[in-house]
PDB file of C-alpha atoms and ligand atoms in Angstrom:
ATOM      1  CA  MET A   1     -33.557 -29.152  55.811  1.00 42.00           C
ATOM      2  CA  SER A   2     -35.980 -29.992  58.797  1.00 53.00           C
ATOM      3  CA  HIS A   3     -35.124 -33.810  57.859  1.00 83.00           C
ATOM      4  CA  GLU A   4     -31.565 -33.343  58.188  1.00 89.00           C
ATOM      5  CA  VAL A   5     -29.673 -33.342  61.445  1.00 93.00           C
ATOM      6  CA  LEU A   6     -26.332 -31.607  62.093  1.00 92.00           C
ATOM      7  CA  VAL A   7     -23.985 -33.827  64.265  1.00 92.00           C
ATOM      8  CA  LEU A   8     -21.576 -32.392  66.523  1.00 93.00           C
ATOM      9  CA  ASN A   9     -18.349 -34.099  67.883  1.00 91.00           C
ATOM     10  CA  SER A  10     -18.325 -34.102  71.783  1.00 93.00           C
ATOM     11  CA  ASP A  11     -16.257 -30.728  71.609  1.00 88.00           C
ATOM     12  CA  TYR A  12     -18.981 -29.261  69.682  1.00 88.00           C
ATOM     13  CA  GLU A  13     -17.070 -29.384  66.321  1.00 84.00           C
ATOM     14  CA  PRO A  14     -19.458 -30.118  63.440  1.00 85.00           C
ATOM     15  CA  LEU A  15     -18.742 -33.588  62.077  1.00 87.00           C
ATOM     16  CA  ASN A  16     -21.585 -34.338  59.805  1.00 85.00           C
ATOM     17  CA  VAL A  17     -25.104 -33.886  58.587  1.00 89.00           C
ATOM     18  CA  CYS A  18     -27.223 -36.946  58.772  1.00 91.00           C
ATOM     19  CA  ASN A  19     -30.735 -37.994  57.954  1.00 91.00           C
ATOM     20  CA  MET A  20     -33.325 -38.136  60.464  1.00 91.00           C
ATOM     21  CA  LYS A  21     -33.288 -42.146  60.499  1.00 91.00           C
ATOM     22  CA  ARG A  22     -29.731 -42.121  61.156  1.00 93.00           C
ATOM     23  CA  ALA A  23     -30.100 -39.552  63.881  1.00 93.00           C
ATOM     24  CA  ILE A  24     -32.887 -41.567  65.622  1.00 91.00           C
ATOM     25  CA  SER A  25     -31.020 -44.639  65.668  1.00 92.00           C
ATOM     26  CA  LEU A  26     -27.907 -42.909  67.072  1.00 94.00           C
ATOM     27  CA  MET A  27     -30.363 -41.523  69.846  1.00 92.00           C
ATOM     28  CA  PHE A  28     -31.714 -44.836  70.685  1.00 89.00           C
ATOM     29  CA  LEU A  29     -28.182 -46.298  70.795  1.00 94.00           C
ATOM     30  CA  GLY A  30     -27.374 -43.685  73.443  1.00 95.00           C
ATOM     31  CA  LYS A  31     -24.603 -42.417  71.344  1.00 96.00           C
ATOM     32  CA  VAL A  32     -25.691 -38.754  71.142  1.00 97.00           C
ATOM     33  CA  ASP A  33     -27.646 -36.080  73.493  1.00 96.00           C
ATOM     34  CA  VAL A  34     -29.905 -34.008  71.570  1.00 95.00           C
ATOM     35  CA  LEU A  35     -29.069 -30.325  71.827  1.00 94.00           C
ATOM     36  CA  HIS A  36     -32.053 -29.084  69.716  1.00 92.00           C
ATOM     37  CA  THR A  37     -35.128 -30.290  68.278  1.00 91.00           C
ATOM     38  CA  ASN A  38     -37.310 -28.984  65.652  1.00 84.00           C
ATOM     39  CA  SER A  39     -41.105 -28.416  65.734  1.00 78.00           C
ATOM     40  CA  ALA A  40     -42.063 -32.064  64.394  1.00 81.00           C
ATOM     41  CA  ILE A  41     -43.069 -34.850  66.845  1.00 83.00           C
ATOM     42  CA  ILE A  42     -42.600 -38.644  66.081  1.00 80.00           C
ATOM     43  CA  HIS A  43     -44.985 -41.187  67.523  1.00 81.00           C
ATOM     44  CA  THR A  44     -43.447 -44.620  68.389  1.00 78.00           C
ATOM     45  CA  ILE A  45     -44.705 -47.555  70.433  1.00 81.00           C
ATOM     46  CA  SER A  46     -42.595 -46.466  73.221  1.00 77.00           C
ATOM     47  CA  GLY A  47     -44.250 -42.906  73.175  1.00 82.00           C
ATOM     48  CA  SER A  48     -43.735 -39.699  71.275  1.00 84.00           C
ATOM     49  CA  PHE A  49     -40.778 -37.236  71.190  1.00 82.00           C
ATOM     50  CA  ASP A  50     -39.505 -34.296  69.354  1.00 87.00           C
ATOM     51  CA  LEU A  51     -37.304 -34.751  66.207  1.00 90.00           C
ATOM     52  CA  PRO A  52     -33.615 -33.694  66.717  1.00 93.00           C
ATOM     53  CA  SER A  53     -32.356 -31.009  64.746  1.00 93.00           C
ATOM     54  CA  VAL A  54     -28.800 -30.693  66.424  1.00 94.00           C
ATOM     55  CA  VAL A  55     -27.101 -33.821  68.284  1.00 95.00           C
ATOM     56  CA  ARG A  56     -23.961 -34.180  69.758  1.00 96.00           C
ATOM     57  CA  LEU A  57     -21.826 -37.512  70.195  1.00 96.00           C
ATOM     58  CA  ARG A  58     -21.076 -38.580  73.612  1.00 96.00           C
ATOM     59  CA  ARG A  59     -17.595 -40.089  72.746  1.00 94.00           C
ATOM     60  CA  HIS A  60     -15.076 -37.941  70.984  1.00 91.00           C
ATOM     61  CA  VAL A  61     -14.306 -39.158  67.269  1.00 87.00           C
ATOM     62  CA  ARG A  62     -10.709 -38.244  66.301  1.00 83.00           C
ATOM     63  CA  ARG A  63     -10.594 -36.613  62.828  1.00 75.00           C
ATOM     64  CA  PRO A  64      -7.570 -35.525  61.186  1.00 71.00           C
ATOM     65  CA  MET A  65      -8.136 -31.800  59.795  1.00 67.00           C
ATOM     66  CA  PRO A  66      -9.395 -31.961  56.398  1.00 68.00           C
ATOM     67  CA  GLU A  67      -7.780 -30.841  53.549  1.00 70.00           C
ATOM     68  CA  LEU A  68      -9.324 -28.146  51.458  1.00 73.00           C
ATOM     69  CA  ARG A  69      -8.834 -28.582  47.870  1.00 76.00           C
ATOM     70  CA  LEU A  70      -8.466 -25.642  45.642  1.00 83.00           C
ATOM     71  CA  SER A  71     -11.309 -25.767  43.193  1.00 82.00           C
ATOM     72  CA  ARG A  72     -13.656 -23.366  41.642  1.00 84.00           C
ATOM     73  CA  ARG A  73     -16.417 -24.381  44.145  1.00 80.00           C
ATOM     74  CA  SER A  74     -14.126 -23.796  46.980  1.00 82.00           C
ATOM     75  CA  ILE A  75     -13.046 -20.135  46.024  1.00 88.00           C
ATOM     76  CA  PHE A  76     -16.723 -19.653  45.437  1.00 86.00           C
ATOM     77  CA  ALA A  77     -17.588 -20.487  48.714  1.00 82.00           C
ATOM     78  CA  ARG A  78     -14.617 -18.649  50.439  1.00 85.00           C
ATOM     79  CA  ASP A  79     -15.754 -15.446  48.584  1.00 89.00           C
ATOM     80  CA  ASN A  80     -19.378 -16.086  49.554  1.00 84.00           C
ATOM     81  CA  TYR A  81     -20.551 -16.247  45.895  1.00 87.00           C
ATOM     82  CA  THR A  82     -19.672 -12.381  45.705  1.00 92.00           C
ATOM     83  CA  CYS A  83     -17.512 -10.768  42.844  1.00 96.00           C
ATOM     84  CA  GLN A  84     -14.616  -9.641  44.797  1.00 96.00           C
ATOM     85  CA  TYR A  85     -14.260  -6.417  42.499  1.00 96.00           C
ATOM     86  CA  CYS A  86     -17.999  -4.783  42.468  1.00 96.00           C
ATOM     87  CA  GLY A  87     -19.465  -6.753  45.507  1.00 95.00           C
ATOM     88  CA  HIS A  88     -22.208  -8.158  43.222  1.00 92.00           C
ATOM     89  CA  THR A  89     -23.679 -11.627  44.377  1.00 88.00           C
ATOM     90  CA  SER A  90     -24.642 -13.788  41.647  1.00 78.00           C
ATOM     91  CA  LYS A  91     -25.041 -17.231  40.682  1.00 75.00           C
ATOM     92  CA  GLU A  92     -23.289 -16.474  37.248  1.00 83.00           C
ATOM     93  CA  LEU A  93     -19.879 -16.376  38.672  1.00 90.00           C
ATOM     94  CA  THR A  94     -16.449 -16.941  37.167  1.00 92.00           C
ATOM     95  CA  ILE A  95     -12.754 -17.408  38.797  1.00 93.00           C
ATOM     96  CA  ASP A  96     -10.524 -14.607  37.988  1.00 95.00           C
ATOM     97  CA  HIS A  97      -6.484 -14.523  38.219  1.00 95.00           C
ATOM     98  CA  VAL A  98      -5.806 -11.366  40.174  1.00 96.00           C
ATOM     99  CA  ILE A  99      -2.299 -11.154  38.578  1.00 95.00           C
ATOM    100  CA  PRO A 100      -3.168 -12.500  35.291  1.00 94.00           C
ATOM    101  CA  LYS A 101      -1.220 -15.692  34.157  1.00 91.00           C
ATOM    102  CA  ARG A 102       0.010 -13.854  31.342  1.00 91.00           C
ATOM    103  CA  LEU A 103       2.206 -11.773  33.805  1.00 92.00           C
ATOM    104  CA  GLY A 104       3.130 -14.791  35.846  1.00 93.00           C
ATOM    105  CA  GLY A 105       0.021 -14.846  38.090  1.00 93.00           C
ATOM    106  CA  ALA A 106      -0.308 -18.285  39.849  1.00 93.00           C
ATOM    107  CA  THR A 107      -3.097 -20.703  40.305  1.00 92.00           C
ATOM    108  CA  THR A 108      -3.274 -20.277  44.139  1.00 92.00           C
ATOM    109  CA  TRP A 109      -5.772 -19.466  47.067  1.00 92.00           C
ATOM    110  CA  ASP A 110      -4.241 -15.773  46.988  1.00 94.00           C
ATOM    111  CA  ASN A 111      -4.235 -15.141  43.553  1.00 96.00           C
ATOM    112  CA  LEU A 112      -7.905 -16.443  42.580  1.00 95.00           C
ATOM    113  CA  VAL A 113     -10.992 -14.650  43.221  1.00 96.00           C
ATOM    114  CA  CYS A 114     -14.744 -14.907  42.630  1.00 94.00           C
ATOM    115  CA  CYS A 115     -15.693 -12.350  39.606  1.00 95.00           C
ATOM    116  CA  CYS A 116     -18.910 -11.637  38.024  1.00 95.00           C
ATOM    117  CA  ARG A 117     -18.845 -11.950  34.041  1.00 93.00           C
ATOM    118  CA  LYS A 118     -19.151  -8.091  33.754  1.00 93.00           C
ATOM    119  CA  CYS A 119     -16.111  -7.418  35.816  1.00 95.00           C
ATOM    120  CA  ASN A 120     -14.455 -10.336  34.123  1.00 94.00           C
ATOM    121  CA  THR A 121     -14.938  -9.069  30.733  1.00 94.00           C
ATOM    122  CA  LYS A 122     -13.821  -5.422  31.925  1.00 95.00           C
ATOM    123  CA  LYS A 123     -10.691  -6.890  33.335  1.00 94.00           C
ATOM    124  CA  GLY A 124      -9.649  -9.532  30.785  1.00 91.00           C
ATOM    125  CA  ASP A 125      -6.124 -10.330  31.192  1.00 90.00           C
ATOM    126  CA  LYS A 126      -5.046  -6.968  32.529  1.00 93.00           C
ATOM    127  CA  SER A 127      -3.665  -5.951  35.812  1.00 92.00           C
ATOM    128  CA  LEU A 128      -5.963  -4.218  38.465  1.00 92.00           C
ATOM    129  CA  GLN A 129      -3.966  -1.144  38.138  1.00 92.00           C
ATOM    130  CA  LYS A 130      -4.779  -1.023  34.565  1.00 93.00           C
ATOM    131  CA  VAL A 131      -8.503  -1.289  34.868  1.00 93.00           C
ATOM    132  CA  CYS A 132      -8.766   0.614  38.262  1.00 93.00           C
ATOM    133  CA  PHE A 133     -10.119  -2.346  40.169  1.00 94.00           C
ATOM    134  CA  THR A 134      -9.739  -2.911  43.913  1.00 94.00           C
ATOM    135  CA  LEU A 135     -10.339  -6.152  45.879  1.00 95.00           C
ATOM    136  CA  LYS A 136     -13.082  -6.344  48.391  1.00 91.00           C
ATOM    137  CA  ARG A 137     -10.611  -8.318  50.521  1.00 89.00           C
ATOM    138  CA  LEU A 138      -7.273  -9.834  49.977  1.00 91.00           C
ATOM    139  CA  PRO A 139      -7.687 -13.686  48.817  1.00 93.00           C
ATOM    140  CA  ARG A 140      -6.059 -16.212  50.781  1.00 89.00           C
ATOM    141  CA  ARG A 141      -6.080 -19.676  51.901  1.00 85.00           C
ATOM    142  CA  PRO A 142      -9.412 -20.226  54.490  1.00 78.00           C
ATOM    143  CA  LYS A 143      -8.015 -20.800  57.899  1.00 70.00           C
ATOM    144  CA  TYR A 144     -11.031 -22.796  58.991  1.00 64.00           C
ATOM    145  CA  VAL A 145     -11.965 -25.778  56.922  1.00 65.00           C
ATOM    146  CA  PRO A 146     -15.441 -27.563  57.795  1.00 65.00           C
ATOM    147  CA  PHE A 147     -15.650 -30.997  57.972  1.00 69.00           C
ATOM    148  CA  ILE A 148     -18.871 -31.112  56.400  1.00 70.00           C
ATOM    149  CA  SER A 149     -18.910 -30.439  52.716  1.00 71.00           C
ATOM    150  CA  LEU A 150     -18.992 -26.796  51.782  1.00 67.00           C
ATOM    151  CA  THR A 151     -22.410 -26.941  50.037  1.00 72.00           C
ATOM    152  CA  LYS A 152     -23.908 -28.326  53.390  1.00 76.00           C
ATOM    153  CA  TYR A 153     -22.128 -25.877  55.546  1.00 75.00           C
ATOM    154  CA  LEU A 154     -23.502 -23.021  53.734  1.00 73.00           C
ATOM    155  CA  ASP A 155     -26.874 -24.480  53.865  1.00 77.00           C
ATOM    156  CA  GLY A 156     -26.563 -25.058  57.393  1.00 79.00           C
ATOM    157  CA  ALA A 157     -25.329 -21.553  58.022  1.00 76.00           C
ATOM    158  CA  ARG A 158     -29.036 -20.514  56.866  1.00 78.00           C
ATOM    159  CA  ASN A 159     -30.525 -22.555  59.552  1.00 82.00           C
ATOM    160  CA  THR A 160     -31.201 -20.301  62.464  1.00 80.00           C
ATOM    161  CA  ILE A 161     -30.612 -23.321  65.019  1.00 80.00           C
ATOM    162  CA  TRP A 162     -27.425 -24.626  63.447  1.00 82.00           C
ATOM    163  CA  ARG A 163     -25.940 -21.406  62.744  1.00 78.00           C
ATOM    164  CA  ASP A 164     -24.558 -21.226  66.183  1.00 77.00           C
ATOM    165  CA  TYR A 165     -22.743 -24.398  66.085  1.00 78.00           C
ATOM    166  CA  LEU A 166     -20.993 -23.604  62.753  1.00 75.00           C
ATOM    167  CA  PRO A 167     -17.688 -21.777  63.155  1.00 68.00           C
ATOM    168  CA  ILE A 168     -17.322 -19.199  60.822  1.00 58.00           C
ATOM    169  CA  PHE A 169     -15.838 -20.339  57.506  1.00 52.00           C
ATOM    170  CA  ASP A 170     -12.614 -17.847  57.095  1.00 46.00           C
ATOM    171  CA  ASP A 171     -14.247 -14.435  57.786  1.00 41.00           C
ATOM    172  CA  VAL A 172     -16.995 -14.292  55.611  1.00 40.00           C
ATOM    173  CA  PRO A 173     -18.487 -10.805  56.553  1.00 40.00           C
ATOM    174  CA  ALA A 174     -21.997 -11.242  58.175  1.00 37.00           C
ATOM    175  CA  GLN A 175     -23.469  -8.560  55.923  1.00 38.00           C
ATOM    176  CA  GLN A 176     -22.339 -10.376  52.742  1.00 41.00           C
ATOM    177  CA  GLN A 177     -24.002 -13.705  54.147  1.00 40.00           C
ATOM    178  CA  ALA A 178     -27.358 -11.524  54.823  1.00 40.00           C
ATOM    179  CA  ILE A 179     -27.169 -10.648  51.201  1.00 38.00           C
ATOM    180  CA  ASN A 180     -26.609 -14.051  49.983  1.00 40.00           C
ATOM    181  CA  GLU A 181     -29.514 -15.081  51.966  1.00 39.00           C
ATOM    182  CA  GLU A 182     -32.006 -12.357  50.761  1.00 38.00           C
ATOM    183  CA  GLY A 183     -30.812 -13.460  46.971  1.00 37.00           C
ATOM    184  CA  ASN A 184     -32.207 -17.064  47.813  1.00 34.00           C
TER     185      ASN A 184
HETATM  186 ZN1   ZN B   1     -18.140  -7.639  39.520  1.00 61.24          ZN
END
């Protein structure tokens, strides 16, 4: 993580995560301001300086809003790798149709949830009422879509310096995020 640099747009929107070499060249070209450094120092012919951790572009880069494709990975990320029935956080997760396909349930943001194997087996293709399951929260399409990849975004959210610059992805409860951190 310390060799990666978070790049923000001029309006502080996270744009990218780049490597140190690229970040240093942006610094020397005068294209970015360094907002945070990490503890490492680099020595060059012209002197020594702290390595950047977060940089901000001086000129605004226009970017269209990214499209977030419905995928297993994006459902896992939205639900913070937490079973939406029992609240269990696990790496061994699956995707469940809340209203089963058999009963006309669609493959959409608001009908798919992250589910642990145990709950998945118990639920099978039955309705919530039948198995007496309740949802931790109603599934829906995330409102905020990060420019940076979900994996990088979730990793970045664990970096104490970067966290402040990363808008909250949908409304992942802070408590769940903490559980996730402990599990790693
Ligand atoms: Zn479960």
